[in-house]
Coordinates of C-alpha atoms in Angstrom, one line a residue:
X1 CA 199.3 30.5 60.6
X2 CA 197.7 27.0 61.3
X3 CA 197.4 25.8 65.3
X4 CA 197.4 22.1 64.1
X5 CA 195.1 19.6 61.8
X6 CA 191.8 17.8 63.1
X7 CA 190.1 15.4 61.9
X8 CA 186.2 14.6 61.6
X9 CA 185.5 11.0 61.1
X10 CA 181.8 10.5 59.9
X11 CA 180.1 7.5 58.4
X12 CA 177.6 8.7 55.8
X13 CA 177.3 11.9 53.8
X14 CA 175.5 14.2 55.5
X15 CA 176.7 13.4 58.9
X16 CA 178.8 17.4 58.6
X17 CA 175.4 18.4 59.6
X18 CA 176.3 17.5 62.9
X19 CA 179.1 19.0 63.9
X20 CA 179.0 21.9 61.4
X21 CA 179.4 24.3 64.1
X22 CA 182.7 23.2 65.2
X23 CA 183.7 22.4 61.5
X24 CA 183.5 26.1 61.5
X25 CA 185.2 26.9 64.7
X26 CA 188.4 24.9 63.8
X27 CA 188.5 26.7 60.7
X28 CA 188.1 30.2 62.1
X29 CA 190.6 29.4 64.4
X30 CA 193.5 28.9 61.7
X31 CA 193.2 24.4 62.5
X32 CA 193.6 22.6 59.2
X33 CA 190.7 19.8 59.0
X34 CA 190.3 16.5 57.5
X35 CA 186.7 15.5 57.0
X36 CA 186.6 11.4 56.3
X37 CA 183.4 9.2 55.2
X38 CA 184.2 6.0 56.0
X39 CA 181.1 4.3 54.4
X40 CA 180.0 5.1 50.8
X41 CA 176.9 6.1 51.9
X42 CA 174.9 3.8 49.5
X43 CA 172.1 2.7 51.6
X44 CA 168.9 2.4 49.5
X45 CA 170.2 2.4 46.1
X46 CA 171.5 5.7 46.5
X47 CA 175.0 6.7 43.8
X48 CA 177.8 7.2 46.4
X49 CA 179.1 10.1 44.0
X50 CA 175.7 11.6 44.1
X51 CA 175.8 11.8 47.9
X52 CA 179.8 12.8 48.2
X53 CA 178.8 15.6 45.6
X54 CA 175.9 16.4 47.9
X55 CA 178.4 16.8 51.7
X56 CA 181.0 18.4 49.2
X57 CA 179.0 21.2 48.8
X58 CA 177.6 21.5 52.0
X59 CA 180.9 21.6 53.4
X60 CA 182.0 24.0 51.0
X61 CA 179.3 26.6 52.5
X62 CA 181.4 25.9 55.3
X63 CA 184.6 27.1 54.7
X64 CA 185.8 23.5 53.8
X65 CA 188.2 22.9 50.9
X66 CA 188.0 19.6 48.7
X67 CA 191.0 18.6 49.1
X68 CA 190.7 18.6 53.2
X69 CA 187.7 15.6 52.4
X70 CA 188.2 11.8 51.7
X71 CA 185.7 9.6 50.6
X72 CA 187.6 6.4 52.4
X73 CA 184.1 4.7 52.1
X74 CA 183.8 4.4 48.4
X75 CA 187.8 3.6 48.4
X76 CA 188.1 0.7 50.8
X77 CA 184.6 -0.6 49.7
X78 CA 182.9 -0.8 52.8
X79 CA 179.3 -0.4 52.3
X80 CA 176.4 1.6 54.3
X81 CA 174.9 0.0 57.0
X82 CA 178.2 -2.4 57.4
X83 CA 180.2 -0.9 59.5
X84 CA 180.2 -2.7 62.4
X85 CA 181.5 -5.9 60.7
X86 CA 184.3 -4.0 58.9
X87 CA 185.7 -1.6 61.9
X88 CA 189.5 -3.4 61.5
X89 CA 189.1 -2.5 57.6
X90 CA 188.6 0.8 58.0
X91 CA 190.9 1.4 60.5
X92 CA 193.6 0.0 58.4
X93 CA 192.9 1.7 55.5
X94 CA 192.3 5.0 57.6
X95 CA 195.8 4.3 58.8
X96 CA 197.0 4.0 55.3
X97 CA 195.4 7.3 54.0
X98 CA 196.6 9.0 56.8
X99 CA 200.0 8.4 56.8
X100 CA 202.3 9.7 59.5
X101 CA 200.2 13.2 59.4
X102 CA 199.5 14.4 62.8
X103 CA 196.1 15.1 64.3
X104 CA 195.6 17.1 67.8
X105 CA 191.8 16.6 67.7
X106 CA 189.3 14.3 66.6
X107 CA 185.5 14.1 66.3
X108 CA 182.9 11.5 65.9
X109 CA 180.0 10.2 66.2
X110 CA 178.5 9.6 69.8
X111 CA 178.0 6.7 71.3
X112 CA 174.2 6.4 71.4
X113 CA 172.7 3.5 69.7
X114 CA 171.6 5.8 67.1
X115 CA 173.3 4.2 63.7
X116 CA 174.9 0.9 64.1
X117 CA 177.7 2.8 61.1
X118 CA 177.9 5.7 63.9
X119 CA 178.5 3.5 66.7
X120 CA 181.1 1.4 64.9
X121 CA 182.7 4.4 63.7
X122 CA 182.9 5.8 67.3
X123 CA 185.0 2.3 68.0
X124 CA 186.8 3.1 64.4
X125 CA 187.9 6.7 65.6
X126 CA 188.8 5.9 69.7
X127 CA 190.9 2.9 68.2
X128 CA 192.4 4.8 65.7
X129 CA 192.9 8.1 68.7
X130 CA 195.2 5.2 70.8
X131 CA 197.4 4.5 67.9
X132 CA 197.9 8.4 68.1
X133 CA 197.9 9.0 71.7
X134 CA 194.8 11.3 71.5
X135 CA 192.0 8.7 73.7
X136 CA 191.7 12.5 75.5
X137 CA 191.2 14.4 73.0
X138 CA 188.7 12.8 70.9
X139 CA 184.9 13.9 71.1
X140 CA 181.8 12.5 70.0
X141 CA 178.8 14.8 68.9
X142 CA 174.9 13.3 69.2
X143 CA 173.3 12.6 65.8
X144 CA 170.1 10.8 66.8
X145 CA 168.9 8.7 69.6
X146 CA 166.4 6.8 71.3
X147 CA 167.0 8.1 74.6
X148 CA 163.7 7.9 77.3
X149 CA 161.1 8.2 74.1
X150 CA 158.2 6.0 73.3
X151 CA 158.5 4.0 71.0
X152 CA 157.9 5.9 67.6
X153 CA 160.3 8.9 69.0
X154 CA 163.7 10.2 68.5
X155 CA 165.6 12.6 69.7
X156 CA 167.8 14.8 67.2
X157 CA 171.3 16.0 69.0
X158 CA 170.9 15.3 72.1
X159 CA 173.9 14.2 74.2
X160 CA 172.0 12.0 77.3
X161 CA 174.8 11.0 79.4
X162 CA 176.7 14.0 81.1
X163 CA 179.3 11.5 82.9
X164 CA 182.1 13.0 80.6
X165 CA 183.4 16.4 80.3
X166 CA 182.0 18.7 77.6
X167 CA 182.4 21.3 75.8
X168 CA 179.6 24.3 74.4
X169 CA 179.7 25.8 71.0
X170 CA 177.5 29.2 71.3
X171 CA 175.8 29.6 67.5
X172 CA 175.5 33.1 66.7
X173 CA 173.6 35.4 64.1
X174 CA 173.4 34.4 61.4
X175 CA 175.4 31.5 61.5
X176 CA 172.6 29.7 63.1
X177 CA 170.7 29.7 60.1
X178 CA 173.4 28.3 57.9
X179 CA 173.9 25.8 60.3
X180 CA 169.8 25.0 60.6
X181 CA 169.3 24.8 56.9
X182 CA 172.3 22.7 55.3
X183 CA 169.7 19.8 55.0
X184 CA 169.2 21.4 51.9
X185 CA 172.2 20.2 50.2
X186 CA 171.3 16.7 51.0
X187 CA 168.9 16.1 48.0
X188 CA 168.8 12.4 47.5
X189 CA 168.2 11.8 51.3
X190 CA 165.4 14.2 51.6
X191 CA 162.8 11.4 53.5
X192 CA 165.2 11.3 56.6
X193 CA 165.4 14.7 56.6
X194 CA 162.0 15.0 56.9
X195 CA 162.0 13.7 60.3
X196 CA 165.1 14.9 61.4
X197 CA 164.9 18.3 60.1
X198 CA 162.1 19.6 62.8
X199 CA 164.1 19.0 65.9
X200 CA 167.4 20.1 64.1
X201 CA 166.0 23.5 63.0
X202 CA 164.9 24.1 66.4
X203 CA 168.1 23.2 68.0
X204 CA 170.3 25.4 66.3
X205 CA 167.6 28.3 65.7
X206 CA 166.5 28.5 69.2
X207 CA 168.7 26.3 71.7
X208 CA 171.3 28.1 69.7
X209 CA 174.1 26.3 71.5
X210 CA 176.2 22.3 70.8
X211 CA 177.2 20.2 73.0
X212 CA 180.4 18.0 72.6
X213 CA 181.1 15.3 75.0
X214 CA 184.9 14.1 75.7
X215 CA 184.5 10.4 74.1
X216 CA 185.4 6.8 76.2
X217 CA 186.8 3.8 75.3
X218 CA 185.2 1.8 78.9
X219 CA 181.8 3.1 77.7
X220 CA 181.6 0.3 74.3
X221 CA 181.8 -2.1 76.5
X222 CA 178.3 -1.1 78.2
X223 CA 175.1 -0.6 76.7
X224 CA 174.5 2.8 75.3
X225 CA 171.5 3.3 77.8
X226 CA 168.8 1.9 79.3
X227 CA 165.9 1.1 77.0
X228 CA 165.7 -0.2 73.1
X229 CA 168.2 1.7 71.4
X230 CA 166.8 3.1 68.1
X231 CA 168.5 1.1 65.9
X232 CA 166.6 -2.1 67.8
X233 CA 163.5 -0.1 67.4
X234 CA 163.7 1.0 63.6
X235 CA 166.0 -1.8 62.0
X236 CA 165.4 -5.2 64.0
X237 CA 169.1 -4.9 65.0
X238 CA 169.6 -6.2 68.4
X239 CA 172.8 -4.5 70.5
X240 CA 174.3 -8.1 71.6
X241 CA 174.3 -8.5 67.8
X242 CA 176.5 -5.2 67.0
X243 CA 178.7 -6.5 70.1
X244 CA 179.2 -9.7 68.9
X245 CA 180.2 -8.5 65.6
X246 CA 182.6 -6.0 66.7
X247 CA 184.0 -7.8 69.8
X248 CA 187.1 -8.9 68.8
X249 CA 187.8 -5.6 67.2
X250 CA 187.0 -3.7 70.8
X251 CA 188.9 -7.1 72.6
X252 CA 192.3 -6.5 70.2
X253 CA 192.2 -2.4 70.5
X254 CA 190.7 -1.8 74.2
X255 CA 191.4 -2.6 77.5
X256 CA 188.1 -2.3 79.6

């Protein structure tokens, strides 16, 4: 019998990759799951269907059901790499797809300057956690960061800020391979996964464990970390600009 439903809230195709491990551990524990893109995942000229195709069978090699993923993304229009000027957008229409359905657990994206789409969905998800009385118990997972690395560097999973409480997901034989190797569903974004698939194989083949970190609304008002962030470093976007763009969504949703 099912404990309760969960929800995953991720910005691009591909982003399972991430947080496969506890994908996998709220299904073997009986949870139902909802896994929601909330961009279509079109940067580059990519075909959104190509890439939902692509996470829909990585997911499946989870354990995941189609019917447990939405593509909110492709239905409310909201394109890759905009994010962070549509968060009220996609909250709405998450609201809408959602319905009354009731959630006990959320995960997203951390916090980390990584992906202006991952931060914004971080807002997206702790904004959307209020309306649902679950602030505490909504946690963020590292996808990629600039974190205390020169400036052609990145680190790959890697939760930097240890302020809030987390949680450890032990990867076990042979599930660690699974886990290492579900780039290779990802086809049409094989260049990215050329540079994030080195520190990714060796986190989940020989660090063998993932960190989850308890997310926080008083954090997006503060600067990820100290240094460029990555997205400043690899796409000219400056963090005042991704605060002015979503500060009256944070102003109308957050107290600080």
């Amino acid at each position: 019998m099912a404990n309760g439903n969960i929800l995953f809230l991720l910005a691009h195709q591909d982003d399972e990759y991430f947080i496969a491990p506890f994908i996998v551990r709220e299904k073997f524990n009986g949870n139902l799951i909802n896994c929601v893109y909330l961009t279509d995942g079109s940067g580059y000229g990519i075909d959104p269907q190509k890439r939902d195709k692509e996470s829909l069978n990585a997911l499946s090699s989870l354990g995941v059901e189609e019917r447990e993923v939405i593509f909110l993304g492709n239905e409310s229009g909201v394109k890759d790499s905009t994010a962070m000027i549509h968060c009220q957008i996609i909250l709405d229409g998450l609201i809408q797809q959602i319905g009354d359905k009731r959630y006990c657990r959320i995960y997203c994206p951390a916090w980390e300057g990584g992906h202006t789409d991952h931060d914004a969905v971080h807002l997206v998800a702790l904004a959307f956690a209020k309306t649902r009385n679950l602030v505490n118990e909504t946690w963020q997972f590292s996808m990629y960061n600039a974190y205390r690395v020169p400036k052609l560097f990145f680190r790959v999973m890697y939760l930097f800020d240890l302020s809030q409480e987390i949680q450890t997901e032990v990867i076990k034989f042979p599930n660690e391979f699974k886990f290492a190797f579900l780039f290779r569903f990802y086809r049409s974004q094989w260049k990215t996964w050329i540079g994030l698939s080195p520190q990714s194989i060796f986190k989940f083949l020989f660090v063998r464990r993932m960190k989850i970190q308890l997310a926080s609304i008083k954090k997006t008002f503060h600067r990820p970390h100290d240094g460029s962030l990555l997205y400043e470093k690899r796409f000219g976007i400056m963090f005042d600009y991704f605060m002015e763009q979503t500060r009256n969504f944070r102003n109308y949703h957050f107290d600080k």
